[in-house]
mmCIF file with all atom_site columns, C-alpha atoms in Angstrom:
data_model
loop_
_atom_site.group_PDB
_atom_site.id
_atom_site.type_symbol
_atom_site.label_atom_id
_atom_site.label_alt_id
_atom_site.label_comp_id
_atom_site.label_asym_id
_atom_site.label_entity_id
_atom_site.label_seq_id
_atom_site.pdbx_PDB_ins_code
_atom_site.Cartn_x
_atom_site.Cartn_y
_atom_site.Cartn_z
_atom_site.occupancy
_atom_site.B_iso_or_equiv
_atom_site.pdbx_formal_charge
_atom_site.auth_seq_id
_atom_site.auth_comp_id
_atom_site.auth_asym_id
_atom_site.auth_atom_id
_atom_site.pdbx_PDB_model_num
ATOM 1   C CA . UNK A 1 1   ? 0.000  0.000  0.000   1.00 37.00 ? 20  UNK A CA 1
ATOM 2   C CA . UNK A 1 2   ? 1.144  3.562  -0.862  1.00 61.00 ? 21  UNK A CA 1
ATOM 3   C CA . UNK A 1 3   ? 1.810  5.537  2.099   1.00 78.00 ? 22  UNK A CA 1
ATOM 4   C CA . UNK A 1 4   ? -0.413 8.738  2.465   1.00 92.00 ? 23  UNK A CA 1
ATOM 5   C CA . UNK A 1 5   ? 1.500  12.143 1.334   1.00 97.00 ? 24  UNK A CA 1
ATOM 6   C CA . UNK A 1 6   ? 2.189  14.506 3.785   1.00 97.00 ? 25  UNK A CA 1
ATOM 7   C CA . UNK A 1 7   ? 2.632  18.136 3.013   1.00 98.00 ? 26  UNK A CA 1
ATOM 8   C CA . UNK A 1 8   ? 3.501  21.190 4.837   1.00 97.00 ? 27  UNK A CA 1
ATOM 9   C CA . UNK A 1 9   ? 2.112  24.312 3.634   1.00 97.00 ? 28  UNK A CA 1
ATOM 10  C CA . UNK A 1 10  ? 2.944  27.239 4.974   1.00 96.00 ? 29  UNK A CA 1
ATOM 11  C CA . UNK A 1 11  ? 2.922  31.065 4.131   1.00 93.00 ? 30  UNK A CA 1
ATOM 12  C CA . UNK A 1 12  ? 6.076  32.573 3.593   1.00 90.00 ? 31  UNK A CA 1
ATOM 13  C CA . UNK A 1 13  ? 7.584  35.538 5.967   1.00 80.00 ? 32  UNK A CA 1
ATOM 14  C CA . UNK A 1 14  ? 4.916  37.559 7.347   1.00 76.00 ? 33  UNK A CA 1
ATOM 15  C CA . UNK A 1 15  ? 2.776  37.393 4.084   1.00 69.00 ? 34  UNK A CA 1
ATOM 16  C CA . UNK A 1 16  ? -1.051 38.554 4.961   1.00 67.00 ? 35  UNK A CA 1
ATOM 17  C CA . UNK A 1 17  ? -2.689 36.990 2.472   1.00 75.00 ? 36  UNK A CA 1
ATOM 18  C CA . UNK A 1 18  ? -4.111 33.578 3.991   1.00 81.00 ? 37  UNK A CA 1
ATOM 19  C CA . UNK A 1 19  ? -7.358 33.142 1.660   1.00 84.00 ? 38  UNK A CA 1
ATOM 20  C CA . UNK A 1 20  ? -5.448 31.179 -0.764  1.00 87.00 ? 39  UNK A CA 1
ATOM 21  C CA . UNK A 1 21  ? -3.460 29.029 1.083   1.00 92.00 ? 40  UNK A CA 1
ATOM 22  C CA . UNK A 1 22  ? -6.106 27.775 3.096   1.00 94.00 ? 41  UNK A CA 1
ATOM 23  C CA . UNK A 1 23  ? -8.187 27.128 -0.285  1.00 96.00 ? 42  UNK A CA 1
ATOM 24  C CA . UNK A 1 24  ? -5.016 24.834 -1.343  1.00 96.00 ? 43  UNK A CA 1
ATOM 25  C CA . UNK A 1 25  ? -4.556 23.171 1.958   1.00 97.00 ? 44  UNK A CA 1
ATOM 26  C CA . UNK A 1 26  ? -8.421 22.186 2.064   1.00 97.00 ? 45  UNK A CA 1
ATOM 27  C CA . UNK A 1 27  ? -8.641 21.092 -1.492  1.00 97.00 ? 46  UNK A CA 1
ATOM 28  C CA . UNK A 1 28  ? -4.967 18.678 -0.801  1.00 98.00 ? 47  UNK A CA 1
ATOM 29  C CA . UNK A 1 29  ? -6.821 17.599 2.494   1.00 97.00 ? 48  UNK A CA 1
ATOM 30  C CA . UNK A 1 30  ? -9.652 16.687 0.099   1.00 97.00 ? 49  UNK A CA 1
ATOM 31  C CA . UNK A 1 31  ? -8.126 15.038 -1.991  1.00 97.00 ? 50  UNK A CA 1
ATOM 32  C CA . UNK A 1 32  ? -6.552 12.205 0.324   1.00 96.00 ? 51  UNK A CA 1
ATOM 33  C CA . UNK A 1 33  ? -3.167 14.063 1.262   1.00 97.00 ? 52  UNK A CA 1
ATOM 34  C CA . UNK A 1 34  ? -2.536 14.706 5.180   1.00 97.00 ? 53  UNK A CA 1
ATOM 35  C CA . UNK A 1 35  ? -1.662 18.332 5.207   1.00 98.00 ? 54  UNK A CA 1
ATOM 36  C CA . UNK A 1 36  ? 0.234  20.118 8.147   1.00 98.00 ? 55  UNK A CA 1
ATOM 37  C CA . UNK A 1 37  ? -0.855 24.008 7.893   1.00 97.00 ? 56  UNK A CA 1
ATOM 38  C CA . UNK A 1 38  ? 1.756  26.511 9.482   1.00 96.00 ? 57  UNK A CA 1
ATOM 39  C CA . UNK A 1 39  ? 0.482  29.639 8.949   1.00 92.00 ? 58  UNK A CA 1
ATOM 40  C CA . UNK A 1 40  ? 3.256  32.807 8.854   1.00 92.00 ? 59  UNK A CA 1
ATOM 41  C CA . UNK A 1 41  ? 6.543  30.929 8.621   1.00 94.00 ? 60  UNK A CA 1
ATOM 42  C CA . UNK A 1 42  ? 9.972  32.019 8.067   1.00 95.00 ? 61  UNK A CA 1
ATOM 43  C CA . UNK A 1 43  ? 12.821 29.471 6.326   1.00 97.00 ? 62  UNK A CA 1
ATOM 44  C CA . UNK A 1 44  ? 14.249 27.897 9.671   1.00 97.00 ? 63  UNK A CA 1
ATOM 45  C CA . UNK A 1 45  ? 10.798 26.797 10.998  1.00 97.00 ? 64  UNK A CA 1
ATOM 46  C CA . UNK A 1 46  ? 9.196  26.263 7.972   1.00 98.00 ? 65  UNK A CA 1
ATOM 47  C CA . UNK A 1 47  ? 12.001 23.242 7.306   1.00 98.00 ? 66  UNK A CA 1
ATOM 48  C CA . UNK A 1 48  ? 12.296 22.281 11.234  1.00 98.00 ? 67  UNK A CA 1
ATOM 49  C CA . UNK A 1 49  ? 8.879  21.356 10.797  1.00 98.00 ? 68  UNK A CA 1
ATOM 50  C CA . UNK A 1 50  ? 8.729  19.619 7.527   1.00 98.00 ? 69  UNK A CA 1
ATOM 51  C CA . UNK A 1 51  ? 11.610 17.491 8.883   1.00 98.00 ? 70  UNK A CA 1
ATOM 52  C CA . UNK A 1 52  ? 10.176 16.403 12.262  1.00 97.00 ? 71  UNK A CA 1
ATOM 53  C CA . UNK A 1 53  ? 6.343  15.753 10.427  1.00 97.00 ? 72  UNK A CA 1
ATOM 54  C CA . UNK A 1 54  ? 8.306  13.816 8.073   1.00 96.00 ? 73  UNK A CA 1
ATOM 55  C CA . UNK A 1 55  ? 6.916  15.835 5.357   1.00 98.00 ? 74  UNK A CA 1
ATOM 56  C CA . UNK A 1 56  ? 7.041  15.081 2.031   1.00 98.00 ? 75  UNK A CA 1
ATOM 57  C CA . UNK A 1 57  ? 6.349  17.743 0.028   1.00 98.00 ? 76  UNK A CA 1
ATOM 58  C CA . UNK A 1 58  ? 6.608  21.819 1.286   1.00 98.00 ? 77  UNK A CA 1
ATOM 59  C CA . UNK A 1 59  ? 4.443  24.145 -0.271  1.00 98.00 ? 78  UNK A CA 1
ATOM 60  C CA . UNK A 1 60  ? 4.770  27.771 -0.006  1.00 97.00 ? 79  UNK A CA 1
ATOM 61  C CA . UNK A 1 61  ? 2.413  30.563 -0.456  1.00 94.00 ? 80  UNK A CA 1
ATOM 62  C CA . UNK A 1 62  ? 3.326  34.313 -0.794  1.00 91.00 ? 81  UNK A CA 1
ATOM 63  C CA . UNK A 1 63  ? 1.872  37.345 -2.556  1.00 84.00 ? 82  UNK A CA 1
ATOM 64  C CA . UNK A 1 64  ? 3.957  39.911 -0.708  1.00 77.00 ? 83  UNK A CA 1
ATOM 65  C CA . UNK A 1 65  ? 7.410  39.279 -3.216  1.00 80.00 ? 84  UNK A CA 1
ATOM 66  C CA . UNK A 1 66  ? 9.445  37.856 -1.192  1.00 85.00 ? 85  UNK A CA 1
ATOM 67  C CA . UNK A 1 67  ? 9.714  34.710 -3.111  1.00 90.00 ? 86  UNK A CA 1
ATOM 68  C CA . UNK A 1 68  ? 12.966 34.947 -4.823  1.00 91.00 ? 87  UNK A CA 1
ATOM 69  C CA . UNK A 1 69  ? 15.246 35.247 -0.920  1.00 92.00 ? 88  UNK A CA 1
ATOM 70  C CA . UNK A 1 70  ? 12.442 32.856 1.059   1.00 95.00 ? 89  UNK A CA 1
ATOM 71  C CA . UNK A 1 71  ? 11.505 29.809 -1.256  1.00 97.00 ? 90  UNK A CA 1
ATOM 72  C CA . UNK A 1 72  ? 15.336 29.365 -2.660  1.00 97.00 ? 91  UNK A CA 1
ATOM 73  C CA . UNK A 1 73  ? 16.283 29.711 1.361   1.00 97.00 ? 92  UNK A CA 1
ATOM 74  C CA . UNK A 1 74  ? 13.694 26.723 2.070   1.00 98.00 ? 93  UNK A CA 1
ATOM 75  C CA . UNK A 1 75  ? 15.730 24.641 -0.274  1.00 98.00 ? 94  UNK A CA 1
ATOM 76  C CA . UNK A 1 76  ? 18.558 25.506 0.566   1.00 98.00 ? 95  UNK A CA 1
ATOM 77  C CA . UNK A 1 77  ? 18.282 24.565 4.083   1.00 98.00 ? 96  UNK A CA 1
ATOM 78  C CA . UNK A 1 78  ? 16.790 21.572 3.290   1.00 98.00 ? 97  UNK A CA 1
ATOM 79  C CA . UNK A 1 79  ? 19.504 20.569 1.522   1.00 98.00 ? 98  UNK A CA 1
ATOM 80  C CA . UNK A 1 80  ? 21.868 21.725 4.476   1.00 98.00 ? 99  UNK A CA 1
ATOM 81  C CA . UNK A 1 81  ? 19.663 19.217 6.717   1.00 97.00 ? 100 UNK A CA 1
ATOM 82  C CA . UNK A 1 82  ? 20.055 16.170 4.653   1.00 97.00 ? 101 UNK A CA 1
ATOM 83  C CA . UNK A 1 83  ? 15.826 16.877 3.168   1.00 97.00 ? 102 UNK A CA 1
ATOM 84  C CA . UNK A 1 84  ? 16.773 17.369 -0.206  1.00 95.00 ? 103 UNK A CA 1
ATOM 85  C CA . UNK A 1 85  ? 14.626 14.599 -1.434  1.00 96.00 ? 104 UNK A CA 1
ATOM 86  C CA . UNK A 1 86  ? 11.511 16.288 0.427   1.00 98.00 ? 105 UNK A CA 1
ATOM 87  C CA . UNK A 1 87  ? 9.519  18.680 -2.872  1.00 98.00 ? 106 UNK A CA 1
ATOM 88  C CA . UNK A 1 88  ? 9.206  22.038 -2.655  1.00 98.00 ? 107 UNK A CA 1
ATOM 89  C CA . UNK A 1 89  ? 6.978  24.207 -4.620  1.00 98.00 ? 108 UNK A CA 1
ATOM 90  C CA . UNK A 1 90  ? 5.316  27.633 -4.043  1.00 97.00 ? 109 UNK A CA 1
ATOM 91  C CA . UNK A 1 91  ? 2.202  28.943 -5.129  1.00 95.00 ? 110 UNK A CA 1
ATOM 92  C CA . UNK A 1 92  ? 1.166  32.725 -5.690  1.00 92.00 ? 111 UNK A CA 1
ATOM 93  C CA . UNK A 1 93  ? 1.355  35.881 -7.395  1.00 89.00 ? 112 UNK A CA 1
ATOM 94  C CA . UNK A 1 94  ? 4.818  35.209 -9.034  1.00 93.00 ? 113 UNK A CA 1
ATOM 95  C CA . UNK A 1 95  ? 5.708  37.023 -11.821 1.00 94.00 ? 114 UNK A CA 1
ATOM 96  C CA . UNK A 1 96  ? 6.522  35.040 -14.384 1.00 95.00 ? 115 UNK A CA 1
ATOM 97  C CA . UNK A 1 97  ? 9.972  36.170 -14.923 1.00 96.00 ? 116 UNK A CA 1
ATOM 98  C CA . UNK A 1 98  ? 11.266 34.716 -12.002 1.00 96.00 ? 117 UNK A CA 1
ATOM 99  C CA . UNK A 1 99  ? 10.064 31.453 -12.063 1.00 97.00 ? 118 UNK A CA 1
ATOM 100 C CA . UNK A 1 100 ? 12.437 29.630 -14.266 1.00 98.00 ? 119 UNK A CA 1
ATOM 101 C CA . UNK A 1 101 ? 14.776 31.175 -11.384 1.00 97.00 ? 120 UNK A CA 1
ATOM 102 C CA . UNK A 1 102 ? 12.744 29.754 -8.888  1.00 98.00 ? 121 UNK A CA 1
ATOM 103 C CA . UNK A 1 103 ? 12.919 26.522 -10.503 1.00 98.00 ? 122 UNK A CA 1
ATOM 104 C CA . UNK A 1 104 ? 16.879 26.523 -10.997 1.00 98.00 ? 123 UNK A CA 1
ATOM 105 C CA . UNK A 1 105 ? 16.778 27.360 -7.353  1.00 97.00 ? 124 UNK A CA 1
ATOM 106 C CA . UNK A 1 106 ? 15.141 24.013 -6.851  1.00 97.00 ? 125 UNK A CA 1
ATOM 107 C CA . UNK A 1 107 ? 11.391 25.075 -6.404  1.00 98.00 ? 126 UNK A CA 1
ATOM 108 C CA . UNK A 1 108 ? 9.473  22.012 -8.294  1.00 98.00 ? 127 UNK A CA 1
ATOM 109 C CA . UNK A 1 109 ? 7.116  24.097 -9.313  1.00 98.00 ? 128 UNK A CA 1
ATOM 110 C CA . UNK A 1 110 ? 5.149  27.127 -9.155  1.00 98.00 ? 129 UNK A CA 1
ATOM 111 C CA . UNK A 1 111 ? 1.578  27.782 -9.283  1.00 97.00 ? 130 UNK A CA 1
ATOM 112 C CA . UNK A 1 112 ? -0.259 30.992 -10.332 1.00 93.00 ? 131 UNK A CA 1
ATOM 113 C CA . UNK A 1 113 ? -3.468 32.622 -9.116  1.00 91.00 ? 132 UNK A CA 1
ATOM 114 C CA . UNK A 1 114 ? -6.578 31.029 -10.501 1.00 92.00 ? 133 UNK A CA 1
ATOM 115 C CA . UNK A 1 115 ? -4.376 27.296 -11.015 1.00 96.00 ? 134 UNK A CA 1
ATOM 116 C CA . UNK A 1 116 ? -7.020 24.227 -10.764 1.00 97.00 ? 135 UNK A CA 1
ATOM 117 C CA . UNK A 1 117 ? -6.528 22.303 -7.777  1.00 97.00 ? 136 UNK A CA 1
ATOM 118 C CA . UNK A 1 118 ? -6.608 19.304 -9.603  1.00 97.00 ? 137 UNK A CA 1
ATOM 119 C CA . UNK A 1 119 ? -3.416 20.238 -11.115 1.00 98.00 ? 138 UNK A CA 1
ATOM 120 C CA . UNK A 1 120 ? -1.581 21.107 -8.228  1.00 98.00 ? 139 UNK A CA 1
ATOM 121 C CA . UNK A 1 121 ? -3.257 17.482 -6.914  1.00 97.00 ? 140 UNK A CA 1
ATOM 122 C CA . UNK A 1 122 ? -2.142 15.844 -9.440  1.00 97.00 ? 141 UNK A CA 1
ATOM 123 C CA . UNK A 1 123 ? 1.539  17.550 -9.567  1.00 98.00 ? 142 UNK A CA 1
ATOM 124 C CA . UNK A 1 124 ? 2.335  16.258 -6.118  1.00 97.00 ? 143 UNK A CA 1
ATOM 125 C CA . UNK A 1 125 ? 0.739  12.876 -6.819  1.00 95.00 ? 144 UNK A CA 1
ATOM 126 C CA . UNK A 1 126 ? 2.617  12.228 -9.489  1.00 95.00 ? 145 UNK A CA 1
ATOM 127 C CA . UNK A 1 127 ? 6.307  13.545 -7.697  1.00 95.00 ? 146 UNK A CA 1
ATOM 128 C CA . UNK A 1 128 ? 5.920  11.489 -4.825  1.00 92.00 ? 147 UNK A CA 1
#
């Protein structure tokens, strides 16, 4: 039997906007996944957390720009920790400029306002 995918999500830095997030985390919930919601996170506790809930997948959410110093920093301490293999992807207003960035920064992927949860579903179902 597959094991049940856990995911953190968690909104990046001191970003406001919660709406969204919560939308994602319900419709992942929904869907079968067992999701761990943070709230206002910064890097450090944000992968702390996805390491001792054995996490599988992080997602991030931000709309206040801060996305190109927090998500890379995510990885990056993941990698420092010995999570590497755990996904990370962010979702949000991102322009899209910077996500091929974000993606050679080791962000999975990135998802836009307005993306279908089944996608995002069926992104994580198919990386883990």
């Amino acid at each position: 039997m597959k094991k049940r995918i856990r995911i953190i999500i968690a909104r990046l830095g001191m970003d406001a906007h919660w709406r969204g997030s919560i939308m994602v985390a319900r419709a992942l919930r929904d869907s079968g996944m067992e999701v761990i919601y943070l709230g206002n996170q910064l890097p450090e506790n944000i992968v702390e957390a996805a390491i001792q809930e054995d996490a599988d997948v992080v997602g991030l959410s931000t709309l206040s720009g801060n996305h190109m110093m927090l998500a890379p920093e995510v990885v990056k301490r993941l990698k420092e920790k010995g999570a590497e293999e755990k996904i990370v992807i962010v979702g949000g207003a991102i322009p899209p400029d910077d996500i091929p960035k974000l993606k050679s920064e080791g962000i999975g992927e990135v998802f836009g306002p307005g993306t279908p949860f089944d996608q995002i579903i069926n992104y994580i179902a198919a990386s883990c």
